[in-house]
Amino acid sequence: MCSTSDLNAPLVSIVVCTFRRPRQIGECLDSLVAQETPRSYEIVVVENDVSQESRSVVESRVESAQCRGVEVRYVCEPKRGLAPARNRCVAEARGEFIAFLDDDETAQPDWLEQLMRVQNQFDADAVYGVVEPIFAENFPEYLKRTQLYSYLAPPTKEPYPTEDFCTNTVLLRKSALDRTPVFDDRFSRIGLEDTDLAVYFLMNARKTYRAPLAIVREFQPLSRGRWFYHFERWMRCGVGLGILGRKNFGRIAGAQFLLKRCARLWRFVFDFSRWCRECRANLADISFEIAIQIGFVLYFLGIRWKGY
């Protein structure tokens, strides 16, 4: 047995929401326990399923983590949805900072340290890391070259200001999460609850930076290598953007947003050089832009999306 005398008051709480992914959460936890940093941190896993099938996986890591001075805690949030699960993460976190990671990702050994270095350098309220996709064998090549994954690569290795972030790899100052609830339940079944929080940070002049060297890796199974999987997901994203636009900007700004998405669509249509180089990828990107607009219109027509 290892002593737990130094496990109080961590600087950072690393929080992970999980749902029926016992194998992935085990790999995720192993990467988090192995973080190379002098900073104190805890790991909190919030399972969003009453079956609690990941509980034994999490508890099997508790003792080995304690030997490294890291406390691992398991919590079950019975109310289904991304927003309730992430709000429970915030409620359970004891650290001055909260680092969010997805359960199907593994963090590089210096991930947390890189996030904290950028936070210290700029006194940032949010620091957004980088996701490197790891593709399954036979994953369609054309999908790899679409906007689905191309946006993940930052343009520089140096930290820089950004206006958005996602909770798949982000460090947040807990005191900056000064609204109730932190994550809006209206996004629970469709996603974008983290984008809504990023908009709140932007509108309230929070300092948000990108940390290109804070890397996590996410496996992309063949189930994500289907065009319709992404088309449906982008339609759901369009519904979420409709909610976000009406909540934060009103109907007029929502219409302006739709016009901007239309302009983005035509940019793909008239990118003749890309048609020559990557015809199938460009066609897929056009379809995904159309999917967003369909979802956006569905929301304003009052059609509710079942979602997750």
Coordinates of N, CA, C and O in Angstrom, one line a residue, residues 241-257 296 300:
L241 N -25.8 24.6 -33.4 CA -25.5 26.0 -33.7 C -26.7 26.9 -33.8 O -26.6 28.0 -33.5
G242 N -27.9 26.3 -34.1 CA -29.1 27.0 -34.1 C -29.4 27.4 -32.6 O -29.8 28.6 -32.4
I243 N -29.3 26.5 -31.7 CA -29.6 26.8 -30.3 C -28.6 27.8 -29.8 O -28.9 28.8 -29.1
L244 N -27.3 27.6 -30.1 CA -26.3 28.5 -29.7 C -26.5 29.9 -30.2 O -26.4 30.9 -29.5
G245 N -26.8 30.0 -31.5 CA -27.0 31.3 -32.1 C -28.2 32.1 -31.5 O -28.1 33.3 -31.2
R246 N -29.3 31.4 -31.3 CA -30.5 32.1 -30.7 C -30.2 32.5 -29.3 O -30.6 33.5 -28.8
K247 N -29.6 31.6 -28.5 CA -29.3 31.9 -27.1 C -28.4 33.1 -27.0 O -28.6 33.9 -26.1
N248 N -27.4 33.2 -27.7 CA -26.3 34.2 -27.5 C -26.5 35.5 -28.4 O -26.0 36.5 -28.0
F249 N -27.1 35.3 -29.6 CA -27.1 36.4 -30.5 C -28.5 36.8 -31.1 O -28.6 37.9 -31.7
G250 N -29.5 35.9 -30.9 CA -30.8 36.3 -31.5 C -31.0 35.8 -32.9 O -30.1 35.3 -33.5
R251 N -32.2 36.0 -33.4 CA -32.5 35.6 -34.8 C -31.7 36.2 -35.9 O -31.3 35.6 -36.8
I252 N -31.5 37.5 -35.7 CA -30.7 38.2 -36.8 C -29.3 37.7 -37.0 O -28.9 37.4 -38.1
A253 N -28.7 37.5 -35.8 CA -27.3 36.9 -35.9 C -27.3 35.5 -36.4 O -26.4 35.1 -37.1
G254 N -28.4 34.8 -36.1 CA -28.5 33.4 -36.6 C -28.6 33.4 -38.1 O -28.0 32.6 -38.8
A255 N -29.4 34.3 -38.7 CA -29.5 34.4 -40.1 C -28.1 34.8 -40.7 O -27.8 34.3 -41.8
Q256 N -27.4 35.7 -40.0 CA -26.1 36.1 -40.5 C -25.1 34.9 -40.5 O -24.3 34.7 -41.5
F257 N -25.3 34.1 -39.5 CA -24.4 32.9 -39.4 C -24.7 32.0 -40.6 O -23.8 31.4 -41.2
F296 N -29.4 23.4 -39.1 CA -29.6 24.8 -38.7 C -31.1 25.1 -39.0 O -31.8 25.7 -38.2
F300 N -34.7 25.9 -36.6 CA -35.5 27.1 -36.6 C -37.0 26.8 -37.1 O -37.9 27.6 -37.0

